[in-house]
PDB file of C-alpha atoms in Angstrom:
ATOM      1  CA  MET A 169      -2.982  -4.278  12.881  1.00 48.00           C
ATOM      2  CA  ARG A 170      -3.630  -3.362   9.243  1.00 46.00           C
ATOM      3  CA  ILE A 171      -0.835  -5.678   8.133  1.00 48.00           C
ATOM      4  CA  VAL A 172      -2.162  -8.592  10.185  1.00 46.00           C
ATOM      5  CA  SER A 173      -5.590  -7.988   8.634  1.00 45.00           C
ATOM      6  CA  GLY A 174      -4.049  -8.060   5.171  1.00 47.00           C
ATOM      7  CA  LEU A 175      -2.282 -11.336   5.828  1.00 47.00           C
ATOM      8  CA  CYS A 176      -5.491 -12.793   7.281  1.00 43.00           C
ATOM      9  CA  ALA A 177      -7.281 -11.751   4.094  1.00 44.00           C
ATOM     10  CA  ALA A 178      -4.625 -13.599   2.099  1.00 47.00           C
ATOM     11  CA  ALA A 179      -5.250 -16.698   4.204  1.00 47.00           C
ATOM     12  CA  LEU A 180      -8.982 -16.409   3.478  1.00 43.00           C
ATOM     13  CA  PHE A 181      -8.120 -16.116  -0.207  1.00 47.00           C
ATOM     14  CA  LEU A 182      -6.316 -19.440   0.131  1.00 45.00           C
ATOM     15  CA  VAL A 183      -9.478 -21.092   1.427  1.00 44.00           C
ATOM     16  CA  ALA A 184     -11.459 -19.663  -1.500  1.00 44.00           C
ATOM     17  CA  LEU A 185      -9.149 -21.098  -4.174  1.00 46.00           C
ATOM     18  CA  PRO A 186     -10.721 -23.842  -6.275  1.00 45.00           C
ATOM     19  CA  ALA A 187      -9.254 -27.247  -5.480  1.00 45.00           C
ATOM     20  CA  ASP A 188      -8.236 -27.793  -9.104  1.00 46.00           C
ATOM     21  CA  SER A 189      -6.473 -24.440  -9.583  1.00 54.00           C
ATOM     22  CA  PRO A 190      -2.819 -24.795 -10.565  1.00 58.00           C
ATOM     23  CA  ALA A 191      -0.262 -23.872  -7.922  1.00 72.00           C
ATOM     24  CA  GLN A 192       1.316 -20.478  -8.542  1.00 89.00           C
ATOM     25  CA  SER A 193       4.398 -19.264  -6.800  1.00 94.00           C
ATOM     26  CA  VAL A 194       3.723 -16.423  -4.397  1.00 96.00           C
ATOM     27  CA  ALA A 195       5.847 -13.946  -2.518  1.00 97.00           C
ATOM     28  CA  GLN A 196       5.270 -12.099   0.699  1.00 97.00           C
ATOM     29  CA  VAL A 197       6.545  -8.564   0.132  1.00 98.00           C
ATOM     30  CA  ASN A 198       7.143  -6.443   3.233  1.00 97.00           C
ATOM     31  CA  THR A 199       8.298  -2.854   2.861  1.00 96.00           C
ATOM     32  CA  ILE A 200      10.122  -1.677   5.954  1.00 96.00           C
ATOM     33  CA  GLU A 201      11.333   1.728   7.082  1.00 95.00           C
ATOM     34  CA  VAL A 202      14.419   1.554   9.292  1.00 94.00           C
ATOM     35  CA  ALA A 203      16.422   4.538  10.539  1.00 92.00           C
ATOM     36  CA  ALA A 204      19.780   4.795   8.757  1.00 90.00           C
ATOM     37  CA  ASP A 205      21.698   4.137  11.975  1.00 92.00           C
ATOM     38  CA  GLU A 206      19.668   0.957  12.645  1.00 94.00           C
ATOM     39  CA  VAL A 207      19.919  -0.692   9.211  1.00 93.00           C
ATOM     40  CA  ASP A 208      22.935  -2.810  10.176  1.00 95.00           C
ATOM     41  CA  ALA A 209      21.144  -4.059  13.313  1.00 96.00           C
ATOM     42  CA  TYR A 210      18.008  -4.810  11.281  1.00 97.00           C
ATOM     43  CA  VAL A 211      19.963  -6.723   8.633  1.00 97.00           C
ATOM     44  CA  ALA A 212      21.799  -8.662  11.378  1.00 97.00           C
ATOM     45  CA  GLY A 213      18.421  -9.654  12.840  1.00 97.00           C
ATOM     46  CA  MET A 214      17.155 -10.650   9.400  1.00 98.00           C
ATOM     47  CA  LYS A 215      20.251 -12.805   8.927  1.00 98.00           C
ATOM     48  CA  LYS A 216      19.127 -14.796  11.980  1.00 98.00           C
ATOM     49  CA  MET A 217      15.582 -14.919  10.592  1.00 97.00           C
ATOM     50  CA  LYS A 218      16.926 -16.233   7.283  1.00 97.00           C
ATOM     51  CA  VAL A 219      18.745 -19.025   9.161  1.00 97.00           C
ATOM     52  CA  LEU A 220      15.461 -19.970  10.845  1.00 98.00           C
ATOM     53  CA  TYR A 221      13.716 -19.999   7.457  1.00 97.00           C
ATOM     54  CA  GLU A 222      16.478 -22.209   6.020  1.00 97.00           C
ATOM     55  CA  GLN A 223      16.083 -24.664   8.920  1.00 97.00           C
ATOM     56  CA  LEU A 224      12.292 -24.842   8.866  1.00 97.00           C
ATOM     57  CA  LEU A 225      11.402 -23.992   5.257  1.00 97.00           C
ATOM     58  CA  PRO A 226      14.378 -24.937   3.064  1.00 96.00           C
ATOM     59  CA  THR A 227      12.533 -24.375  -0.233  1.00 95.00           C
ATOM     60  CA  VAL A 228      11.664 -20.771   0.636  1.00 96.00           C
ATOM     61  CA  GLU A 229      13.829 -17.984  -0.792  1.00 96.00           C
ATOM     62  CA  MET A 230      14.233 -14.769   1.202  1.00 97.00           C
ATOM     63  CA  ARG A 231      15.977 -11.617   0.001  1.00 97.00           C
ATOM     64  CA  ILE A 232      16.242  -8.072   1.293  1.00 97.00           C
ATOM     65  CA  TRP A 233      16.311  -5.149  -1.126  1.00 95.00           C
ATOM     66  CA  ARG A 234      17.140  -1.517  -0.392  1.00 92.00           C
ATOM     67  CA  THR A 235      15.503   1.159  -2.527  1.00 88.00           C
ATOM     68  CA  ALA A 236      18.367   3.095  -4.097  1.00 82.00           C
ATOM     69  CA  ILE A 237      16.513   5.428  -6.441  1.00 78.00           C
ATOM     70  CA  GLY A 238      12.899   6.002  -5.586  1.00 69.00           C
ATOM     71  CA  GLY A 239      12.219   9.544  -4.544  1.00 73.00           C
ATOM     72  CA  ALA A 240      10.439   9.554  -1.207  1.00 71.00           C
ATOM     73  CA  SER A 241      10.852   5.778  -0.889  1.00 70.00           C
ATOM     74  CA  SER A 242      14.657   5.883  -1.173  1.00 72.00           C
ATOM     75  CA  GLY A 243      16.250   3.992   1.676  1.00 78.00           C
ATOM     76  CA  LEU A 244      13.263   1.743   2.357  1.00 93.00           C
ATOM     77  CA  LEU A 245      13.971  -1.962   2.703  1.00 95.00           C
ATOM     78  CA  THR A 246      11.866  -4.576   0.967  1.00 96.00           C
ATOM     79  CA  VAL A 247      11.896  -8.130   2.273  1.00 97.00           C
ATOM     80  CA  VAL A 248      10.747 -10.593  -0.382  1.00 98.00           C
ATOM     81  CA  THR A 249      10.020 -14.153   0.728  1.00 98.00           C
ATOM     82  CA  GLU A 250       9.147 -16.523  -2.118  1.00 97.00           C
ATOM     83  CA  PHE A 251       7.022 -19.637  -1.679  1.00 97.00           C
ATOM     84  CA  GLU A 252       6.096 -22.392  -4.145  1.00 96.00           C
ATOM     85  CA  SER A 253       2.355 -21.762  -3.724  1.00 95.00           C
ATOM     86  CA  MET A 254      -0.237 -20.040  -1.566  1.00 95.00           C
ATOM     87  CA  GLU A 255      -0.630 -23.321   0.289  1.00 96.00           C
ATOM     88  CA  ALA A 256       3.126 -23.385   0.988  1.00 96.00           C
ATOM     89  CA  TRP A 257       2.908 -19.784   2.240  1.00 97.00           C
ATOM     90  CA  ALA A 258       0.058 -20.655   4.632  1.00 97.00           C
ATOM     91  CA  ALA A 259       1.808 -23.772   5.937  1.00 97.00           C
ATOM     92  CA  GLY A 260       5.148 -21.973   6.218  1.00 97.00           C
ATOM     93  CA  THR A 261       3.648 -19.028   8.067  1.00 96.00           C
ATOM     94  CA  ALA A 262       1.986 -21.405  10.536  1.00 97.00           C
ATOM     95  CA  THR A 263       5.237 -23.343  11.023  1.00 97.00           C
ATOM     96  CA  LEU A 264       7.238 -20.179  11.681  1.00 96.00           C
ATOM     97  CA  SER A 265       4.670 -18.674  14.032  1.00 95.00           C
ATOM     98  CA  ALA A 266       4.610 -21.863  16.116  1.00 97.00           C
ATOM     99  CA  HIS A 267       8.407 -22.105  16.442  1.00 98.00           C
ATOM    100  CA  ALA A 268       9.845 -21.037  19.812  1.00 97.00           C
ATOM    101  CA  GLY A 269      12.651 -19.061  18.163  1.00 97.00           C
ATOM    102  CA  TYR A 270      10.415 -16.929  15.952  1.00 97.00           C
ATOM    103  CA  GLN A 271       8.919 -14.437  18.424  1.00 97.00           C
ATOM    104  CA  PRO A 272      12.296 -13.487  19.981  1.00 97.00           C
ATOM    105  CA  LEU A 273      13.573 -12.688  16.478  1.00 97.00           C
ATOM    106  CA  ILE A 274      10.521 -10.530  15.784  1.00 97.00           C
ATOM    107  CA  GLU A 275      11.156  -8.684  19.052  1.00 97.00           C
ATOM    108  CA  GLU A 276      14.803  -8.150  18.071  1.00 97.00           C
ATOM    109  CA  LEU A 277      13.693  -6.657  14.753  1.00 97.00           C
ATOM    110  CA  GLN A 278      11.124  -4.446  16.481  1.00 97.00           C
ATOM    111  CA  ALA A 279      13.858  -3.143  18.806  1.00 96.00           C
ATOM    112  CA  THR A 280      15.470  -1.491  15.759  1.00 96.00           C
ATOM    113  CA  GLY A 281      12.483   0.854  15.591  1.00 96.00           C
ATOM    114  CA  ARG A 282      11.478  -0.522  12.216  1.00 96.00           C
ATOM    115  CA  VAL A 283       8.148   0.547  10.787  1.00 96.00           C
ATOM    116  CA  MET A 284       6.200  -1.816   8.559  1.00 96.00           C
ATOM    117  CA  VAL A 285       5.128   0.382   5.643  1.00 95.00           C
ATOM    118  CA  SER A 286       3.253  -2.338   3.770  1.00 96.00           C
ATOM    119  CA  ALA A 287       2.808  -6.085   3.534  1.00 97.00           C
ATOM    120  CA  SER A 288       1.471  -7.854   0.467  1.00 97.00           C
ATOM    121  CA  ILE A 289       1.116 -11.322  -0.941  1.00 97.00           C
ATOM    122  CA  VAL A 290       1.769 -11.300  -4.677  1.00 96.00           C
ATOM    123  CA  SER A 291       1.413 -14.135  -7.175  1.00 93.00           C
ATOM    124  CA  ASP A 292       3.604 -14.827 -10.159  1.00 87.00           C
ATOM    125  CA  ILE A 293       1.752 -14.388 -13.447  1.00 89.00           C
ATOM    126  CA  THR A 294       4.813 -14.444 -15.687  1.00 86.00           C
ATOM    127  CA  PRO A 295       3.766 -15.961 -19.026  1.00 87.00           C
TER     128      PRO A 295
END
C-alpha cells in the first residue's frame, strides 16, 4: 500500500508541474527482495515483463541490477525503468496497467515471494 501511495504522489507531482517546465528524463526505481532460490524465477518473469514493455513502450529502457557489495542490502534486486519524462512515465504506467497481459505477469512475479522494499521516481539532474 505504501508503494502505491508513493506512486500516486508521483502522479500528483506530474499534475503540479508547470506547463512550460522542460521535460526531464525520469526513472522508476524498485528495490526488490527475492529469496536466493527464487531469483531465477523472478528474472524469468521480468524477462516476460520486459517483452511487454518493448511491445507497448518501445522507448522505455528497463534493467535489473543485483546488489553485489552493500552490507545488509547485498543480494537485493533493483529494477530501473527509464522514461523520457514524467509525462511519459504517467502515460506508460496507464498503458501497462490497462493491458490484459500485465496483471498475470504481476501475479507471476508475486508468486516468487518477492518483497517490494522501496519504489521511487527519480529525475535526472545531470548537468
